[in-house]
mmCIF file of C-alpha atoms in Angstrom:
data_model
loop_
_atom_site.group_PDB
_atom_site.id
_atom_site.type_symbol
_atom_site.label_atom_id
_atom_site.label_comp_id
_atom_site.label_asym_id
_atom_site.label_seq_id
_atom_site.Cartn_x
_atom_site.Cartn_y
_atom_site.Cartn_z
ATOM 1 C CA MET A 1 143.369 303.115 320.887
ATOM 2 C CA ARG A 2 144.038 301.394 317.734
ATOM 3 C CA SER A 3 140.819 300.588 314.993
ATOM 4 C CA HIS A 4 140.583 296.428 313.784
ATOM 5 C CA PRO A 5 138.239 295.751 311.372
ATOM 6 C CA PRO A 6 136.125 293.126 312.472
ATOM 7 C CA ARG A 7 137.622 289.243 312.416
ATOM 8 C CA PHE A 8 133.410 287.878 312.565
ATOM 9 C CA SER A 9 132.907 289.815 309.244
ATOM 10 C CA ALA A 10 136.253 288.502 307.187
ATOM 11 C CA PHE A 11 135.318 285.294 308.136
ATOM 12 C CA VAL A 12 131.354 285.444 307.116
ATOM 13 C CA LEU A 13 132.329 287.475 303.571
ATOM 14 C CA ALA A 14 134.953 283.976 302.890
ATOM 15 C CA LEU A 15 132.251 281.203 303.523
ATOM 16 C CA ALA A 16 129.297 282.664 301.440
ATOM 17 C CA LEU A 17 132.580 282.623 298.571
ATOM 18 C CA THR A 18 133.079 279.160 299.263
ATOM 19 C CA GLY A 19 129.618 278.336 299.286
ATOM 20 C CA ALA A 20 129.064 279.888 295.911
ATOM 21 C CA ILE A 21 131.501 277.653 294.134
ATOM 22 C CA LEU A 22 130.192 274.864 295.495
ATOM 23 C CA SER A 23 127.070 275.614 294.206
ATOM 24 C CA GLY A 24 128.408 276.927 290.430
ATOM 25 C CA ALA A 25 130.249 272.786 290.656
ATOM 26 C CA CYS A 26 127.530 271.357 291.656
ATOM 27 C CA GLY A 27 125.375 272.871 289.189
ATOM 28 C CA ASP A 28 127.752 272.195 286.170
ATOM 29 C CA LYS A 29 127.508 268.480 287.558
ATOM 30 C CA THR A 30 124.389 267.987 287.731
ATOM 31 C CA ALA A 31 123.866 269.598 284.078
ATOM 32 C CA ALA A 32 125.657 267.219 282.572
ATOM 33 C CA ASN A 33 124.394 264.045 284.795
ATOM 34 C CA GLY A 34 120.615 265.244 283.772
ATOM 35 C CA SER A 35 118.164 266.847 285.147
ATOM 36 C CA ASP A 36 116.607 263.613 287.296
ATOM 37 C CA GLY A 37 119.335 262.779 288.781
ATOM 38 C CA GLU A 38 120.466 259.573 288.273
ATOM 39 C CA GLY A 39 122.924 257.086 288.135
ATOM 40 C CA ASP A 40 124.603 256.926 284.555
ATOM 41 C CA SER A 41 124.083 259.198 281.885
ATOM 42 C CA ALA A 42 122.119 258.546 278.036
ATOM 43 C CA ASP A 43 125.323 259.280 276.029
ATOM 44 C CA ALA A 44 127.833 257.114 278.645
ATOM 45 C CA LEU A 45 127.239 254.608 275.149
ATOM 46 C CA PRO A 46 126.797 254.714 272.079
ATOM 47 C CA ALA A 47 123.308 253.994 270.616
ATOM 48 C CA PRO A 48 122.797 250.785 269.201
ATOM 49 C CA GLU A 49 122.476 251.943 265.078
ATOM 50 C CA GLY A 50 118.822 252.353 264.015
ATOM 51 C CA ALA A 51 117.439 252.292 268.574
ATOM 52 C CA GLY A 52 114.499 253.316 268.381
ATOM 53 C CA ARG A 53 112.741 250.291 265.105
ATOM 54 C CA GLY A 54 112.799 247.555 266.910
ATOM 55 C CA GLY A 55 114.944 245.888 270.302
ATOM 56 C CA VAL A 56 118.575 246.741 271.312
ATOM 57 C CA THR A 57 119.583 244.697 268.603
ATOM 58 C CA GLY A 58 118.935 247.340 265.989
ATOM 59 C CA MET A 59 116.576 244.616 264.347
ATOM 60 C CA PRO A 60 113.558 245.873 263.630
ATOM 61 C CA ALA A 61 110.596 243.847 266.569
ATOM 62 C CA THR A 62 109.046 242.021 263.971
ATOM 63 C CA PRO A 63 109.591 241.043 260.442
ATOM 64 C CA GLY A 64 108.507 242.620 257.353
ATOM 65 C CA PRO A 65 106.298 241.666 254.159
ATOM 66 C CA GLY A 66 107.371 238.832 252.292
ATOM 67 C CA GLN A 67 109.152 235.520 252.335
ATOM 68 C CA ILE A 68 110.870 234.328 254.972
ATOM 69 C CA GLY A 69 114.198 232.237 254.732
ATOM 70 C CA PRO A 70 115.395 231.364 250.939
ATOM 71 C CA PRO A 71 112.979 232.164 248.078
ATOM 72 C CA ALA A 72 111.347 228.495 247.210
ATOM 73 C CA ASP A 73 112.335 227.218 243.606
ATOM 74 C CA ALA A 74 109.859 228.028 241.410
ATOM 75 C CA ALA A 75 108.720 224.665 239.344
ATOM 76 C CA THR A 76 108.402 224.150 236.060
ATOM 77 C CA ALA A 77 105.840 223.442 233.484
ATOM 78 C CA PRO A 78 106.549 220.762 232.185
ATOM 79 C CA GLN A 79 107.109 221.042 228.170
ATOM 80 C CA PHE A 80 105.509 217.461 226.291
ATOM 81 C CA ASP A 81 106.617 216.040 222.419
ATOM 82 C CA GLU A 82 104.446 215.987 220.122
ATOM 83 C CA ASP A 83 102.694 212.564 220.902
ATOM 84 C CA GLY A 84 101.778 214.286 223.850
ATOM 85 C CA ASN A 85 105.552 212.759 226.487
ATOM 86 C CA PRO A 86 106.794 214.522 228.591
ATOM 87 C CA LEU A 87 110.918 215.848 227.275
ATOM 88 C CA PRO A 88 113.663 215.252 229.633
ATOM 89 C CA GLY A 89 114.622 217.282 232.377
ATOM 90 C CA THR A 90 111.237 218.760 231.552
ATOM 91 C CA ALA A 91 108.681 217.203 233.513
ATOM 92 C CA ALA A 92 107.408 217.553 237.034
ATOM 93 C CA PRO A 93 109.225 215.365 240.120
ATOM 94 C CA VAL A 94 107.391 212.958 241.073
ATOM 95 C CA ASP A 95 106.249 212.428 244.978
ATOM 96 C CA GLY A 96 108.364 210.973 247.261
ATOM 97 C CA VAL A 97 111.378 211.012 244.114
ATOM 98 C CA ASP A 98 112.672 213.965 245.272
ATOM 99 C CA GLY A 99 113.396 212.980 248.887
ATOM 100 C CA THR A 100 109.981 215.051 249.690
ATOM 101 C CA LEU A 101 106.446 212.937 250.958
ATOM 102 C CA PRO A 102 103.653 213.275 248.275
ATOM 103 C CA ALA A 103 101.861 216.457 248.273
ATOM 104 C CA ASP A 104 99.234 215.122 250.337
ATOM 105 C CA GLY A 105 101.001 214.193 253.027
ATOM 106 C CA GLY A 106 101.190 210.468 252.381
ATOM 107 C CA ALA A 107 103.954 208.153 252.660
ATOM 108 C CA VAL A 108 105.941 206.640 249.971
ATOM 109 C CA ALA A 109 105.518 203.911 248.595
ATOM 110 C CA ALA A 110 105.817 201.095 250.939
ATOM 111 C CA GLU A 111 107.700 197.192 251.025
ATOM 112 C CA PRO A 112 105.095 194.570 248.952
ATOM 113 C CA THR A 113 103.923 193.207 252.018
ATOM 114 C CA PRO A 114 102.755 188.287 252.222
ATOM 115 C CA ASP A 115 99.122 189.696 252.066
ATOM 116 C CA ASP A 116 100.639 191.461 248.613
ATOM 117 C CA ALA A 117 101.953 188.013 246.999
ATOM 118 C CA VAL A 118 98.425 185.703 248.468
ATOM 119 C CA ALA A 119 97.582 188.887 245.633
ATOM 120 C CA VAL A 120 99.099 187.568 243.051
ATOM 121 C CA VAL A 121 98.394 183.943 243.509
ATOM 122 C CA ARG A 122 94.677 184.741 243.720
ATOM 123 C CA ASP A 123 95.013 186.964 240.748
ATOM 124 C CA TYR A 124 96.830 184.391 238.448
ATOM 125 C CA TYR A 125 93.799 181.914 238.814
ATOM 126 C CA ALA A 126 91.361 184.954 238.386
ATOM 127 C CA ALA A 127 93.297 185.577 234.715
ATOM 128 C CA ILE A 128 93.225 181.591 234.751
ATOM 129 C CA ASN A 129 89.147 181.632 234.417
ATOM 130 C CA HIS A 130 88.687 184.522 232.506
ATOM 131 C CA GLY A 131 91.469 183.031 229.736
ATOM 132 C CA GLN A 132 93.874 185.778 229.803
ATOM 133 C CA PHE A 133 96.961 182.881 229.962
ATOM 134 C CA ASP A 134 98.757 185.730 228.882
ATOM 135 C CA GLN A 135 98.630 187.875 231.701
ATOM 136 C CA ALA A 136 98.745 184.750 233.860
ATOM 137 C CA TYR A 137 101.851 183.187 232.420
ATOM 138 C CA ALA A 138 103.837 187.666 233.271
ATOM 139 C CA LEU A 139 102.923 186.895 236.818
ATOM 140 C CA TRP A 140 105.685 183.534 237.033
ATOM 141 C CA SER A 141 109.295 185.678 237.569
ATOM 142 C CA ASP A 142 111.852 186.106 235.121
ATOM 143 C CA GLY A 143 108.450 187.418 232.912
ATOM 144 C CA GLY A 144 107.424 183.867 233.076
ATOM 145 C CA ARG A 145 109.703 181.581 232.310
ATOM 146 C CA ALA A 146 109.817 181.554 235.539
ATOM 147 C CA SER A 147 106.964 179.040 235.422
ATOM 148 C CA GLY A 148 109.803 176.008 232.402
ATOM 149 C CA GLN A 149 107.316 176.968 229.394
ATOM 150 C CA SER A 150 106.536 179.264 226.913
ATOM 151 C CA ALA A 151 104.153 181.191 227.061
ATOM 152 C CA GLN A 152 102.009 178.831 224.196
ATOM 153 C CA GLN A 153 103.177 175.634 226.521
ATOM 154 C CA PHE A 154 101.675 177.245 229.249
ATOM 155 C CA ALA A 155 98.479 178.150 227.772
ATOM 156 C CA ALA A 156 97.373 174.890 226.684
ATOM 157 C CA GLY A 157 98.211 172.681 229.074
ATOM 158 C CA PHE A 158 94.579 174.687 230.104
ATOM 159 C CA ALA A 159 93.154 173.562 228.097
ATOM 160 C CA ASP A 160 90.666 170.416 228.996
ATOM 161 C CA THR A 161 89.709 172.789 231.889
ATOM 162 C CA THR A 162 86.911 174.986 232.067
ATOM 163 C CA GLY A 163 87.051 176.450 235.613
ATOM 164 C CA VAL A 164 89.971 176.238 238.390
ATOM 165 C CA SER A 165 88.484 177.387 242.573
ATOM 166 C CA VAL A 166 91.481 177.914 244.250
ATOM 167 C CA GLU A 167 91.447 178.270 248.628
ATOM 168 C CA LEU A 168 94.579 180.812 249.685
ATOM 169 C CA LEU A 169 95.684 179.374 252.096
ATOM 170 C CA PRO A 170 98.160 181.977 255.570
ATOM 171 C CA PRO A 171 101.153 182.996 254.037
ATOM 172 C CA GLY A 172 104.782 181.060 255.902
ATOM 173 C CA PRO A 173 107.241 184.079 256.775
ATOM 174 C CA VAL A 174 109.014 185.749 254.409
ATOM 175 C CA ASP A 175 112.608 184.442 253.935
ATOM 176 C CA ALA A 176 115.468 186.205 253.517
ATOM 177 C CA GLY A 177 118.525 185.618 250.651
ATOM 178 C CA ALA A 178 120.610 186.933 248.580
ATOM 179 C CA GLY A 179 119.128 190.122 246.897
ATOM 180 C CA GLN A 180 116.176 188.443 247.209
ATOM 181 C CA ARG A 181 112.990 187.699 248.758
ATOM 182 C CA HIS A 182 110.980 184.455 249.601
ATOM 183 C CA ILE A 183 107.284 183.594 250.971
ATOM 184 C CA GLU A 184 105.434 180.367 250.613
ATOM 185 C CA VAL A 185 102.003 180.396 250.192
ATOM 186 C CA PRO A 186 100.046 177.338 250.980
ATOM 187 C CA VAL A 187 96.899 176.660 248.280
ATOM 188 C CA ALA A 188 94.012 173.802 247.521
ATOM 189 C CA ILE A 189 93.254 173.335 244.575
ATOM 190 C CA THR A 190 90.126 172.611 242.415
ATOM 191 C CA ALA A 191 89.924 172.237 238.204
ATOM 192 C CA THR A 192 87.003 171.220 236.104
ATOM 193 C CA GLN A 193 87.427 169.379 233.416
ATOM 194 C CA ARG A 194 86.032 169.376 230.217
ATOM 195 C CA ASP A 195 83.968 166.130 230.965
ATOM 196 C CA GLY A 196 82.585 167.339 234.288
ATOM 197 C CA SER A 197 84.963 165.802 236.017
ATOM 198 C CA GLN A 198 87.301 167.356 239.266
ATOM 199 C CA ARG A 199 91.029 166.699 239.934
ATOM 200 C CA LYS A 200 92.135 168.161 243.268
ATOM 201 C CA TYR A 201 95.768 169.615 244.228
ATOM 202 C CA VAL A 202 96.530 170.779 247.240
ATOM 203 C CA GLY A 203 100.902 172.433 247.470
ATOM 204 C CA ALA A 204 102.772 175.716 247.704
ATOM 205 C CA TYR A 205 104.517 177.908 245.570
ATOM 206 C CA VAL A 206 107.402 179.829 246.531
ATOM 207 C CA LEU A 207 106.752 184.344 245.281
ATOM 208 C CA ARG A 208 110.696 186.314 245.279
ATOM 209 C CA ARG A 209 110.610 189.715 244.569
ATOM 210 C CA SER A 210 113.976 191.514 244.569
ATOM 211 C CA VAL A 211 115.561 193.833 246.905
ATOM 212 C CA VAL A 212 119.004 195.240 245.623
ATOM 213 C CA ASP A 213 119.668 198.711 244.614
ATOM 214 C CA GLY A 214 118.710 199.472 241.059
ATOM 215 C CA ALA A 215 116.570 196.865 240.950
ATOM 216 C CA SER A 216 113.224 197.828 238.636
ATOM 217 C CA ASP A 217 109.292 198.588 240.311
ATOM 218 C CA GLU A 218 108.874 195.040 238.382
ATOM 219 C CA GLN A 219 111.767 193.493 239.274
ATOM 220 C CA ARG A 220 110.340 194.383 243.243
ATOM 221 C CA ALA A 221 106.739 193.072 243.417
ATOM 222 C CA TRP A 222 106.247 188.824 243.774
ATOM 223 C CA ARG A 223 106.184 187.383 241.532
ATOM 224 C CA ILE A 224 106.151 183.220 241.301
ATOM 225 C CA GLY A 225 108.982 181.301 241.285
ATOM 226 C CA SER A 226 108.328 177.867 241.802
ATOM 227 C CA ALA A 227 105.332 175.584 242.330
ATOM 228 C CA ASP A 228 104.985 172.437 244.127
ATOM 229 C CA ILE A 229 101.982 171.094 243.760
ATOM 230 C CA ARG A 230 100.643 167.490 244.083
ATOM 231 C CA GLU A 231 97.567 165.256 243.090
ATOM 232 C CA VAL A 232 95.241 164.463 246.262
ATOM 233 C CA ARG A 233 93.446 160.771 244.763
ATOM 234 C CA PRO A 234 90.643 159.843 245.887
#
């Protein structure tokens, strides 16, 4: 009989070669994907610039030293002339004028109130009682001209008066006019004459102030605009 090589041995040899090829291919794939066998490769996407120094944005995880945000303007020291007055453009800004709150956290100066109007009338009679007629005259609007008298005429009107007491009653509401505010302050007055006699008056003062843009502090303050004072006969 003619002898033939066993077919089983050839099959085993082919199977071994196939396994060796597959094993080599799997080894190369495992090496390419990393030894831990996880799904995505670390080199699949480019790492952000600066990786390892902070977050995924590449920015530091915490801010570095120095100021955060735009630098604050350096304060300019005011310069003075020979009389001690600040030179133009060098004086430090006044609190509240540049739009900021005062350094102590307070608010910008508020508008004059009805109580401020009452205080003007109180100061008016206090100045008269101290013989400070120029000061009392200046509490009338328009630098005193609203009284209808000159400063000398105003002072002469108190020549026979040794003292004045005034009772200030609650003020009325603030009324709005064209660029102005008005308020009425009722009063009861007792004037003592040089001969010791007393004369009593009742009535009211109308105070006014300006609210137009560009008005000065003096114009924005309460000042006496007019008076309606009548003597009370016994």
